[in-house]
Coordinates of C-alpha atoms (C1' of nucleotides) in Angstrom, one line a residue:
Chain A
X1 CA 9.4 136.8 126.5
X2 CA 13.0 137.2 127.3
X3 CA 13.8 139.9 129.8
X4 CA 16.2 142.2 128.0
X5 CA 17.9 143.3 131.2
X6 CA 18.7 139.6 132.0
X7 CA 19.8 139.1 128.4
X8 CA 22.2 142.1 128.6
X9 CA 23.7 140.6 131.8
X10 CA 24.1 137.2 130.1
X11 CA 25.7 138.7 127.0
X12 CA 28.2 140.7 129.1
X13 CA 28.9 137.6 131.2
X14 CA 29.7 135.6 128.0
X15 CA 32.0 138.5 126.9
X16 CA 33.9 138.8 130.2
X17 CA 33.7 135.2 131.3
X18 CA 33.5 136.6 134.8
X19 CA 30.6 137.3 137.2
X20 CA 32.2 140.0 139.2
X21 CA 33.6 141.8 136.2
X22 CA 30.2 141.8 134.6
X23 CA 28.6 143.2 137.7
X24 CA 31.2 146.0 137.7
X25 CA 30.7 146.8 134.0
X26 CA 27.0 146.9 134.4
X27 CA 27.1 148.7 137.7
X28 CA 25.2 146.1 139.6
X29 CA 26.1 143.6 142.3
X30 CA 27.6 140.2 141.7
X31 CA 24.6 138.3 143.2
X32 CA 22.4 140.2 140.7
X33 CA 24.4 138.6 137.9
X34 CA 23.9 135.2 139.3
X35 CA 20.2 135.8 139.8
X36 CA 19.8 137.0 136.2
X37 CA 21.4 133.9 134.8
X38 CA 19.4 131.7 137.1
X39 CA 16.1 133.4 136.0
X40 CA 17.0 132.9 132.4
X41 CA 17.8 129.3 133.0
X42 CA 14.5 128.8 134.9
X43 CA 12.5 130.5 132.1
X44 CA 14.2 128.6 129.3
X45 CA 14.2 125.3 131.2
X46 CA 17.8 124.5 130.5
X47 CA 21.2 125.3 131.9
X48 CA 23.0 128.0 130.0
X49 CA 26.3 127.5 131.7
X50 CA 28.2 124.4 132.4
X51 CA 29.8 125.3 135.7
X52 CA 32.9 123.6 137.0
X53 CA 34.5 125.0 140.1
X54 CA 34.3 128.7 139.7
X55 CA 34.7 128.7 135.9
X56 CA 32.1 127.9 133.3
X57 CA 31.5 127.1 129.6
X58 CA 28.4 127.8 127.6
X59 CA 26.1 125.0 127.0
X60 CA 24.5 124.5 123.6
X61 CA 21.4 126.4 124.8
X62 CA 23.7 129.1 126.1
X63 CA 25.3 129.3 122.7
X64 CA 21.9 129.7 121.1
X65 CA 20.9 132.4 123.5
X66 CA 24.1 134.2 122.8
X67 CA 23.5 134.1 119.1
X68 CA 19.9 135.3 119.7
X69 CA 21.2 138.2 121.8
X70 CA 23.6 139.3 119.0
X71 CA 20.7 139.3 116.6
X72 CA 18.6 141.2 119.1
X73 CA 21.1 144.0 119.7
X74 CA 21.4 144.5 115.9
X75 CA 17.7 144.6 115.4
X76 CA 17.3 147.2 118.1
X77 CA 19.9 149.5 116.8
X78 CA 18.4 149.2 113.4
X79 CA 15.1 150.2 114.7
X80 CA 16.4 153.2 116.5
X81 CA 18.2 154.3 113.3
X82 CA 15.1 153.8 111.3
X83 CA 13.0 155.9 113.7
X84 CA 15.6 158.6 114.0
X85 CA 15.9 159.2 110.3
X86 CA 13.0 160.3 108.1
X87 CA 15.2 160.9 105.1
X88 CA 13.5 161.9 101.8
X89 CA 15.7 159.5 99.9
X90 CA 15.5 156.4 102.1
X91 CA 12.7 153.9 102.5
X92 CA 9.9 152.1 100.7
X93 CA 6.9 153.6 99.0
X94 CA 3.8 151.8 98.1
X95 CA 1.4 152.8 95.3
X96 CA -1.8 151.1 94.1
X97 CA -3.3 152.0 90.8
X98 CA -4.9 150.6 87.7
X99 CA -2.9 148.4 85.4
X100 CA -2.7 151.0 82.7
X101 CA -1.6 153.7 85.2
X102 CA 1.0 151.3 86.4
X103 CA 2.4 150.8 82.9
X104 CA 2.5 154.6 82.5
X105 CA 4.0 155.4 85.9
X106 CA 6.3 152.5 86.6
X107 CA 9.2 153.6 84.3
X108 CA 9.1 157.1 85.9
X109 CA 9.1 155.7 89.3
X110 CA 12.1 153.5 88.4
X111 CA 13.9 156.6 87.2
X112 CA 13.3 158.1 90.7
X113 CA 14.7 155.0 92.3
X114 CA 17.8 155.2 90.1
X115 CA 18.4 158.8 91.1
X116 CA 18.0 158.0 94.8
X117 CA 19.4 154.6 95.6
X118 CA 17.9 154.4 99.1
X119 CA 14.4 154.6 97.8
X120 CA 12.3 151.6 96.7
X121 CA 8.9 151.8 95.1
X122 CA 6.4 149.0 94.7
X123 CA 3.4 149.4 92.5
X124 CA 0.3 147.2 92.9
X125 CA -2.0 147.1 89.9
X126 CA -5.6 146.6 91.0
X127 CA -9.1 147.7 90.1
X128 CA -10.6 150.8 91.8
X129 CA -12.4 148.9 94.6
X130 CA -9.3 146.9 95.5
X131 CA -7.2 150.0 95.6
X132 CA -9.5 151.6 98.2
X133 CA -9.3 148.5 100.3
X134 CA -5.5 148.4 100.1
X135 CA -5.3 152.0 101.3
X136 CA -7.7 151.4 104.2
X137 CA -5.8 148.3 105.3
X138 CA -2.5 150.3 105.2
X139 CA -1.2 147.8 102.6
X140 CA -0.6 150.7 100.3
X141 CA 0.0 154.3 101.1
X142 CA -0.8 156.0 97.8
X143 CA -3.7 155.1 95.6
X144 CA -4.8 156.4 92.2
X145 CA -8.4 155.9 91.3
X146 CA -10.7 157.2 88.6
X147 CA -13.8 157.3 90.7
X148 CA -14.7 159.8 93.3
X149 CA -14.8 158.1 96.6
X150 CA -16.9 159.2 99.5
X151 CA -15.2 157.7 102.4
X152 CA -14.5 160.0 105.4
X153 CA -11.4 158.1 106.4
X154 CA -9.8 158.9 103.0
X155 CA -8.3 162.1 101.5
X156 CA -8.9 162.7 97.9
X157 CA -6.7 165.0 95.8
X158 CA -7.6 165.6 92.1
X159 CA -4.6 164.9 89.9
X160 CA -6.1 165.5 86.5
X161 CA -8.3 164.0 83.8
X162 CA -8.0 161.2 81.4
X163 CA -10.2 160.8 78.3
X164 CA -12.1 157.6 77.8
X165 CA -11.6 156.0 74.5
X166 CA -13.9 153.7 72.5
X167 CA -11.5 151.2 71.0
X168 CA -12.5 149.0 68.1
X169 CA -10.8 146.8 65.5
X170 CA -9.1 148.9 62.8
X171 CA -11.8 148.7 60.1
X172 CA -14.9 149.0 62.3
X173 CA -17.2 152.0 62.3
X174 CA -18.4 153.4 65.6
X175 CA -22.2 152.8 65.2
X176 CA -24.5 151.2 67.7
X177 CA -25.2 148.3 65.4
X178 CA -21.5 147.5 65.0
X179 CA -20.9 147.7 68.7
X180 CA -23.8 145.2 69.3
X181 CA -22.4 142.9 66.7
X182 CA -18.8 143.1 67.9
X183 CA -19.5 142.6 71.6
X184 CA -17.7 144.0 74.6
X185 CA -14.2 143.0 75.9
X186 CA -14.5 143.5 79.6
X187 CA -11.9 144.3 82.2
X188 CA -12.1 145.1 85.9
X189 CA -13.2 148.7 85.4
X190 CA -14.8 148.0 82.0
X191 CA -18.5 148.4 82.9
X192 CA -17.8 151.6 84.8
X193 CA -15.9 153.2 81.9
X194 CA -18.2 151.9 79.1
X195 CA -21.4 153.0 80.8
X196 CA -20.2 156.6 81.1
X197 CA -19.1 156.9 77.5
X198 CA -22.0 155.0 75.9
X199 CA -24.6 156.9 77.9
X200 CA -23.4 160.2 76.5
X201 CA -22.9 159.1 72.9
X202 CA -25.7 156.6 72.4
X203 CA -28.3 158.0 74.7
X204 CA -31.2 156.7 72.6
X205 CA -30.0 153.1 72.2
X206 CA -27.9 152.4 75.4
X207 CA -29.9 151.0 78.3
X208 CA -27.2 149.3 80.2
X209 CA -24.2 147.0 79.8
X210 CA -26.5 143.9 79.9
X211 CA -27.6 144.7 76.4
X212 CA -24.1 144.0 75.0
X213 CA -22.7 140.5 74.7
X214 CA -19.4 140.1 76.6
X215 CA -17.0 138.5 74.2
X216 CA -14.0 138.5 76.4
X217 CA -12.5 139.4 79.8
X218 CA -9.0 140.1 80.8
X219 CA -7.7 141.7 83.9
X220 CA -4.4 142.9 82.5
X221 CA -4.9 146.2 80.6
X222 CA -1.6 145.7 78.8
X223 CA -3.2 142.8 77.0
X224 CA -6.7 144.0 76.6
X225 CA -6.2 145.5 73.2
X226 CA -5.0 142.3 71.7
X227 CA -8.5 140.7 71.3
X228 CA -9.8 144.1 70.0
X229 CA -7.1 144.2 67.4
X230 CA -8.1 140.7 66.4
X231 CA -11.6 141.8 65.7
X232 CA -13.1 140.0 68.7
X233 CA -14.9 143.0 70.2
X234 CA -14.6 146.6 71.4
X235 CA -13.7 148.0 74.7
X236 CA -13.5 151.3 76.6
X237 CA -10.2 152.3 78.3
X238 CA -8.5 155.5 79.4
X239 CA -6.3 157.3 76.8
X240 CA -3.2 156.6 78.9
X241 CA -3.7 152.8 78.4
X242 CA -4.2 153.3 74.7
X243 CA -1.0 155.1 74.3
X244 CA 1.1 152.2 75.4
X245 CA -0.3 149.7 73.0
X246 CA 2.6 148.6 70.6
X247 CA 0.5 148.2 67.4
X248 CA -1.7 151.4 67.1
X249 CA -2.6 150.7 63.4
X250 CA -4.3 147.5 64.2
X251 CA -7.0 149.2 66.3
X252 CA -9.2 152.2 65.9
X253 CA -9.7 154.9 68.5
X254 CA -13.2 155.9 67.4
X255 CA -14.0 159.6 67.3
X256 CA -17.2 160.3 69.2
X257 CA -19.5 163.3 69.4
X258 CA -19.2 163.7 73.2
X259 CA -16.0 163.3 75.0
X260 CA -16.0 161.8 78.5
X261 CA -13.2 162.6 80.8
X262 CA -12.4 160.4 83.7
X263 CA -11.1 162.3 86.7
X264 CA -8.0 160.9 88.3
X265 CA -7.6 161.1 92.0
X266 CA -4.8 160.5 94.4
X267 CA -6.2 159.0 97.6
X268 CA -4.5 158.6 100.9
X269 CA -5.6 157.7 104.4
X270 CA -6.7 160.5 106.6
X271 CA -4.9 160.8 109.9
X272 CA -2.0 158.8 108.6
X273 CA 1.2 160.9 108.5
X274 CA 3.3 159.6 105.6
X275 CA 7.1 159.7 105.6
X276 CA 8.6 162.7 103.8
X277 CA 9.8 160.5 100.9
X278 CA 6.2 160.4 99.7
X279 CA 6.4 164.1 98.8
X280 CA 8.6 163.1 95.9
X281 CA 6.1 160.6 94.6
X282 CA 3.3 163.2 95.0
X283 CA 5.2 165.7 93.0
X284 CA 5.9 163.2 90.3
X285 CA 2.2 162.3 90.1
X286 CA 1.2 165.9 89.9
X287 CA 3.6 166.7 87.2
X288 CA 2.4 163.7 85.3
X289 CA -1.0 165.5 84.8
X290 CA 0.3 169.0 85.6
Chain B
X1 CA 16.2 148.3 125.5
X2 CA 12.6 147.8 124.6
X3 CA 10.5 146.4 127.3
X4 CA 9.0 143.2 125.8
X5 CA 5.8 143.5 127.9
X6 CA 5.2 146.9 126.5
X7 CA 6.0 145.7 123.0
X8 CA 3.5 142.8 123.3
X9 CA 0.8 145.3 124.3
X10 CA 1.7 147.5 121.4
X11 CA 1.6 144.6 118.9
X12 CA -1.8 143.5 120.2
X13 CA -3.1 147.1 120.0
X14 CA -2.0 147.2 116.3
X15 CA -3.8 143.9 115.7
X16 CA -7.0 144.8 117.4
X17 CA -7.0 148.6 116.7
X18 CA -8.7 148.9 120.1
X19 CA -7.4 149.7 123.5
X20 CA -10.1 148.0 125.5
X21 CA -10.1 144.9 123.4
X22 CA -6.3 144.7 123.8
X23 CA -6.7 145.0 127.6
X24 CA -9.2 142.2 127.6
X25 CA -7.1 139.9 125.4
X26 CA -4.0 140.5 127.6
X27 CA -6.0 140.3 130.8
X28 CA -5.0 143.8 131.9
X29 CA -6.8 147.0 132.4
X30 CA -7.4 149.6 129.7
X31 CA -5.3 152.3 131.4
X32 CA -2.5 149.8 131.5
X33 CA -2.6 149.7 127.7
X34 CA -2.5 153.5 127.4
X35 CA 0.4 153.6 129.9
X36 CA 2.4 151.0 128.0
X37 CA 2.1 152.9 124.7
X38 CA 3.0 156.1 126.4
X39 CA 6.1 154.6 127.9
X40 CA 7.2 153.3 124.6
X41 CA 6.6 156.7 123.0
X42 CA 8.6 158.4 125.7
X43 CA 11.5 155.9 125.4
X44 CA 11.6 156.2 121.6
X45 CA 11.1 159.9 121.6
X46 CA 8.3 159.8 119.0
X47 CA 4.6 159.3 118.8
X48 CA 3.7 155.8 117.7
X49 CA 0.0 156.5 117.1
X50 CA -1.6 159.3 115.3
X51 CA -4.7 159.8 117.5
X52 CA -7.8 161.4 116.2
X53 CA -11.0 161.3 118.3
X54 CA -10.9 157.8 119.8
X55 CA -9.4 156.2 116.8
X56 CA -5.8 156.1 115.7
X57 CA -3.4 155.3 112.9
X58 CA 0.2 154.1 113.1
X59 CA 2.8 156.8 112.5
X60 CA 5.9 155.9 110.5
X61 CA 7.8 155.1 113.8
X62 CA 4.8 153.0 114.9
X63 CA 5.1 151.1 111.6
X64 CA 8.8 150.5 112.2
X65 CA 8.2 149.3 115.7
X66 CA 5.5 146.9 114.5
X67 CA 7.9 145.5 111.9
X68 CA 10.5 145.2 114.7
X69 CA 8.0 143.4 116.9
X70 CA 7.2 140.8 114.2
X71 CA 10.9 140.1 113.7
X72 CA 11.3 139.8 117.4
X73 CA 8.6 137.3 117.9
X74 CA 9.9 135.2 115.2
X75 CA 13.5 135.3 116.6
X76 CA 12.2 134.3 120.0
X77 CA 10.2 131.3 118.8
X78 CA 13.2 130.3 116.7
X79 CA 15.3 130.4 119.8
X80 CA 12.9 128.3 121.8
X81 CA 12.7 125.7 119.0
X82 CA 16.5 125.6 118.8
X83 CA 16.9 125.1 122.5
X84 CA 14.1 122.5 122.8
X85 CA 15.5 120.3 120.1
X86 CA 18.9 118.6 120.3
X87 CA 18.3 116.4 117.3
X88 CA 21.2 114.2 116.2
X89 CA 20.5 115.1 112.6
X90 CA 20.1 118.9 112.9
X91 CA 22.6 121.6 113.4
X92 CA 26.1 122.7 112.6
X93 CA 29.4 121.0 113.5
X94 CA 32.8 122.5 113.4
X95 CA 36.0 120.6 113.0
X96 CA 39.6 121.9 112.8
X97 CA 42.4 119.7 111.5
X98 CA 45.4 119.8 109.3
X99 CA 45.1 120.4 105.6
X100 CA 45.9 116.7 104.7
X101 CA 43.4 115.5 107.3
X102 CA 40.8 117.9 105.8
X103 CA 41.3 116.4 102.3
X104 CA 41.0 112.9 103.7
X105 CA 37.9 113.6 105.9
X106 CA 36.0 116.2 104.0
X107 CA 34.4 113.8 101.4
X108 CA 33.3 111.5 104.2
X109 CA 31.8 114.4 106.1
X110 CA 30.0 115.5 103.0
X111 CA 28.5 112.1 102.7
X112 CA 27.2 112.4 106.2
X113 CA 25.6 115.7 105.3
X114 CA 24.0 114.2 102.3
X115 CA 22.4 111.4 104.4
X116 CA 21.2 113.8 107.0
X117 CA 20.0 117.0 105.4
X118 CA 19.7 119.0 108.6
X119 CA 23.3 118.6 109.3
X120 CA 26.1 121.0 108.2
X121 CA 29.8 120.5 108.8
X122 CA 32.5 123.1 108.4
X123 CA 36.1 122.1 108.4
X124 CA 38.9 124.5 109.1
X125 CA 42.3 123.5 107.9
X126 CA 45.0 124.8 110.2
X127 CA 48.3 123.9 111.8
X128 CA 48.4 122.2 115.2
X129 CA 48.9 125.3 117.3
X130 CA 46.0 127.2 115.6
X131 CA 43.7 124.2 116.1
X132 CA 44.3 124.3 119.8
X133 CA 43.5 128.0 119.9
X134 CA 40.4 127.5 117.9
X135 CA 39.1 124.9 120.3
X136 CA 39.9 127.1 123.3
X137 CA 38.1 130.0 121.8
X138 CA 35.1 127.8 121.1
X139 CA 35.5 128.7 117.4
X140 CA 35.7 125.0 116.7
X141 CA 34.2 122.1 118.7
X142 CA 36.3 119.2 117.4
X143 CA 40.0 119.4 116.7
X144 CA 42.3 116.8 115.3
X145 CA 46.0 117.2 116.2
X146 CA 49.1 115.1 115.8
X147 CA 50.8 116.4 118.9
X148 CA 50.1 115.5 122.5
X149 CA 48.8 118.5 124.2
X150 CA 49.1 119.1 127.9
X151 CA 46.4 121.6 128.6
X152 CA 44.1 120.8 131.5
X153 CA 41.2 122.6 129.8
X154 CA 41.2 120.2 126.9
X155 CA 40.2 116.5 126.6
X156 CA 42.4 114.4 124.4
X157 CA 41.2 111.1 122.8
X158 CA 43.7 109.0 120.8
X159 CA 42.2 108.2 117.4
X160 CA 45.1 106.2 115.8
X161 CA 48.4 106.6 114.2
X162 CA 49.7 107.9 111.0
X163 CA 53.1 107.1 109.6
X164 CA 55.4 109.9 108.7
X165 CA 56.8 109.7 105.1
X166 CA 60.0 111.1 103.7
X167 CA 58.9 112.2 100.2
X168 CA 61.5 112.9 97.5
X169 CA 61.6 113.3 93.7
X170 CA 61.0 110.0 91.9
X171 CA 64.7 109.3 91.1
X172 CA 66.4 110.4 94.3
X173 CA 68.0 108.1 96.8
X174 CA 67.3 108.6 100.5
X175 CA 70.8 109.4 101.7
X176 CA 71.8 112.4 103.9
X177 CA 73.9 113.9 101.2
X178 CA 71.0 113.9 98.7
X179 CA 68.7 115.4 101.3
X180 CA 71.2 118.2 101.9
X181 CA 71.5 118.8 98.2
X182 CA 67.8 118.8 97.5
X183 CA 66.7 121.0 100.4
X184 CA 63.5 121.0 102.4
X185 CA 60.1 122.0 101.2
X186 CA 58.5 123.4 104.3
X187 CA 54.8 123.5 105.5
X188 CA 53.1 124.6 108.7
X189 CA 54.0 121.3 110.5
X190 CA 57.1 120.7 108.4
X191 CA 59.8 121.1 111.0
X192 CA 57.8 119.2 113.6
X193 CA 57.4 116.2 111.3
X194 CA 60.9 116.3 109.8
X195 CA 62.7 116.6 113.1
X196 CA 61.1 113.4 114.4
X197 CA 61.8 111.3 111.3
X198 CA 65.3 112.6 110.6
X199 CA 66.4 112.3 114.2
X200 CA 65.6 108.6 114.2
X201 CA 67.0 107.8 110.7
X202 CA 70.0 110.1 110.5
X203 CA 71.0 110.3 114.1
X204 CA 74.6 110.8 113.3
X205 CA 74.3 113.6 110.8
X206 CA 71.1 115.4 111.8
X207 CA 71.6 118.2 114.2
X208 CA 68.5 120.3 113.5
X209 CA 66.4 121.8 110.8
X210 CA 68.7 124.8 110.4
X211 CA 71.2 122.5 108.7
X212 CA 68.9 122.0 105.7
X213 CA 68.3 124.7 103.1
X214 CA 64.7 125.5 102.8
X215 CA 63.8 125.5 99.1
X216 CA 60.1 126.1 99.4
X217 CA 57.1 126.7 101.6
X218 CA 53.5 126.2 101.1
X219 CA 50.7 126.1 103.6
X220 CA 48.4 123.9 101.5
X221 CA 49.3 120.3 101.9
X222 CA 47.3 119.4 98.7
X223 CA 50.0 121.2 96.7
X224 CA 53.1 120.5 98.7
X225 CA 54.1 117.5 96.7
X226 CA 54.1 119.5 93.5
X227 CA 57.5 121.1 94.1
X228 CA 58.8 117.7 95.3
X229 CA 57.7 116.0 92.1
X230 CA 59.5 118.8 90.1
X231 CA 62.7 117.9 91.9
X232 CA 62.9 121.1 93.9
X233 CA 63.3 119.5 97.3
X234 CA 62.1 116.8 99.8
X235 CA 59.5 117.0 102.5
X236 CA 58.0 115.0 105.4
X237 CA 54.3 114.5 105.6
X238 CA 51.9 112.0 107.1
X239 CA 50.9 109.0 105.0
X240 CA 47.3 110.2 104.7
X241 CA 48.5 113.2 102.9
X242 CA 50.6 111.2 100.5
X243 CA 47.7 109.0 99.6
X244 CA 45.7 111.8 98.0
X245 CA 48.5 113.0 95.7
X246 CA 47.2 112.4 92.1
X247 CA 50.6 111.5 90.5
X248 CA 52.2 109.0 92.8
X249 CA 54.8 107.9 90.2
X250 CA 56.4 111.3 90.0
X251 CA 57.5 111.1 93.7
X252 CA 59.2 108.6 95.9
X253 CA 58.1 107.5 99.3
X254 CA 61.5 106.6 100.6
X255 CA 61.8 103.5 102.7
X256 CA 63.7 104.2 105.9
X257 CA 65.2 102.0 108.5
X258 CA 63.1 103.4 111.4
X259 CA 59.4 104.1 111.1
X260 CA 58.0 107.1 113.0
X261 CA 54.3 107.0 113.7
X262 CA 52.6 110.3 114.5
X263 CA 49.8 109.8 117.0
X264 CA 46.5 111.4 116.0
X265 CA 44.3 112.9 118.7
X266 CA 40.8 114.2 118.8
X267 CA 40.7 117.2 121.1
X268 CA 37.7 118.8 122.6
X269 CA 37.1 121.3 125.4
X270 CA 36.6 120.0 128.8
X271 CA 33.4 121.1 130.6
X272 CA 31.8 121.9 127.3
X273 CA 28.8 119.6 126.6
X274 CA 28.5 119.2 122.9
X275 CA 25.2 118.6 121.1
X276 CA 24.4 115.0 120.4
X277 CA 25.0 115.4 116.7
X278 CA 28.8 115.4 117.4
X279 CA 28.5 111.8 118.4
X280 CA 28.1 111.0 114.7
X281 CA 31.2 112.8 113.8
X282 CA 33.1 111.2 116.6
X283 CA 32.1 107.7 115.4
X284 CA 33.1 108.6 111.8
X285 CA 36.5 109.7 113.1
X286 CA 37.0 106.6 115.1
X287 CA 36.1 104.3 112.3
X288 CA 38.5 106.3 110.1
X289 CA 41.4 104.9 112.1
X290 CA 39.3 102.0 113.5
Chain C
dC1 C1' 47.2 124.7 155.7
dA2 C1' 45.8 129.3 155.7
dT3 C1' 44.3 133.0 152.7
dT4 C1' 42.1 135.1 149.1
dA5 C1' 38.9 135.2 145.4
dT6 C1' 34.6 134.0 143.6
dG7 C1' 30.0 132.5 143.1
dA8 C1' 25.5 131.1 145.6
dT9 C1' 21.8 132.0 149.0
dA10 C1' 18.5 134.5 152.2
dA11 C1' 16.5 138.6 154.0
dT12 C1' 15.5 143.3 153.2
dT13 C1' 15.0 147.5 150.7
dT14 C1' 13.9 149.9 146.6
dA15 C1' 11.9 150.6 142.2
dA16 C1' 8.9 149.5 138.6
dT17 C1' 4.4 148.1 137.1
dA18 C1' -0.6 147.0 137.6
dT19 C1' -5.0 148.2 139.3
dT20 C1' -8.8 150.9 141.0
dA21 C1' -11.3 154.9 140.7
dT22 C1' -12.3 158.9 138.4
dG23 C1' -12.4 162.4 134.7
dA24 C1' -12.7 164.0 129.9
dT25 C1' -14.1 163.7 125.2
dA26 C1' -15.9 161.8 121.1
dA27 C1' -19.4 158.9 118.8
dA28 C1' -24.0 157.0 118.9
dT29 C1' -28.9 157.2 119.9
dC30 C1' -33.2 159.2 120.5
Chain D
dG1 C1' -29.4 168.9 119.9
dA2 C1' -29.5 166.8 124.4
dT3 C1' -28.5 162.3 126.5
dT4 C1' -26.3 158.1 126.7
dT5 C1' -22.6 155.1 125.8
dA6 C1' -18.0 153.9 124.6
dT7 C1' -13.4 154.9 124.9
dC8 C1' -9.0 156.8 126.3
dA9 C1' -6.3 159.7 129.8
dT10 C1' -4.9 160.7 134.5
dA11 C1' -4.0 160.3 139.6
dA12 C1' -3.6 157.6 143.7
dT13 C1' -3.0 153.2 145.6
dA14 C1' -1.6 148.3 145.7
dT15 C1' 1.2 144.7 144.0
dT16 C1' 5.0 142.6 142.1
dA17 C1' 9.6 142.3 140.5
dA18 C1' 14.3 143.4 141.0
dA19 C1' 18.5 145.2 143.5
dT20 C1' 21.2 145.4 147.4
dT21 C1' 23.3 143.9 151.8
dA22 C1' 25.0 140.5 154.5
dT23 C1' 26.4 135.9 154.9
dC24 C1' 27.9 131.3 153.5
dA25 C1' 30.4 127.7 150.8
dT26 C1' 33.9 126.3 147.9
dA27 C1' 37.7 126.5 144.8
dA28 C1' 42.2 128.5 143.5
dT29 C1' 46.6 130.3 145.3
dG30 C1' 50.9 130.5 147.8

DNA sequence: CATTATGATAATTTAATATTATGATAAATC
DNA sequence: GATTTATCATAATATTAAATTATCATAATG
């Protein structure tokens, strides 16, 4: 590691081209300057100055060190600026949520970015379990999940509810026999969603997801309704995902006797103070479900 | 300035999430770790860790410092790599020369770059006086000038000779009267060149450049022959510049009684050891005049 | 040739940092 | 819920690094 005090001396020496003047500017003694340079040279294993008489030129290594020093100084002042300012409108925000949630939220987050040019938002689409991991590893600060989590290191704030929808090809009837025949188009949270909805509405017949043939799997919710619209199977997704499908008349949102609402939670890490800019995102999320 | 020892401790602490383990890895005592973090916090004026019980999370400032540290480590290993290797094929070379020289040399330098992909060459076109300044300020390592310089801080190596040419519109005759009538198209080294050539060939008439009307000025030698070809004046340039003019039949390279050769010198700074890659450029320059 | 300016070296003082020992508090175990 | 263990914080001491003072050597200056 390069001693920053030595480096500062070196940088000043390059600037002034003069040992004594450097010593004066840095309020130290001239032998100190010589010593600093010498120690840098010993550490780096090369000469930094090409001495001739009482003058000198930088060697190639000296030139490199000088460039490094310039970079250094800049990086440090950047750091201090960053730490000093916790502006609501500046910085990067990270959010992890399901794919459908991402499709729903991303345009609104982009609007926020447009209004506040210093703000950047990245959205990571992932299944519930991954979202929780991302939060715990600090790779994302905000997470939106549809499952209650019971982890003492996380904070959970209910945002609202989202109805689960049984989605079938346009002409199909929502009977147990038809479902068995169609088969299930799975997705990362597919079993979790389907189990809840089918248990309530087909309590006599439904024993578990293993009963149903899986006729497809896709981990992008934006595309999951495609195989359904083509008659290849049914699936269960939240209403918010359904709303963004571009061809609503090619599918059927089956009306069932019992509605199942999936609760939506905002999760954050306990003991992790988030920058104030996250307040904006939190408000946006709350208003989304109001 | 951020103490790099403290920073290293902090970085390791973030990695391990554990004070004692960090102390073990860095072969120091645990209180030492606490002390380092505390000192960083005092210096930066913020908490870096959000402590709860015996665990902790990074604060925003802590996150920033961590990012800074990562950048830092990279910059330092880059520096050490740069210093360790003085590869003939890697690095940047700077050359300052006249505009015509630049036109002549640049394609050949580009070929060199093509052959050795780690090498970059930048050419600065400038008049003689500027070239010398650039060299003295270390803004360029190689300079090519056509004037003998008498500066003890510079080294001068003769490269070869370049004949000065009196260039006129295609139909003009090289007589003193015609020259007076045409007028002089000037360029940065125009007076210097013209004086030498005219003194020798029109020793009776020529008294100084003030005698001749200046009918144009352009500091790009690549374009200087344009006004000459249009009959707007005459000029004096080195043969190398003449050779790159695309329409040789629109101008006249006047045959004079006495030839004047301009000596071409490579100048470098004394006491400045140049990286080995410059040897390549030097050889290329020598072979150019063989 | 003498003088002044400048950088290098050696010995000493001063300041910063590390360690040891100890204390306090939370998590784990019975 | 009391006891043990693990972990971080603090205070006093020891160690190490860096700064200064004094001195020397050599180059630039007149």
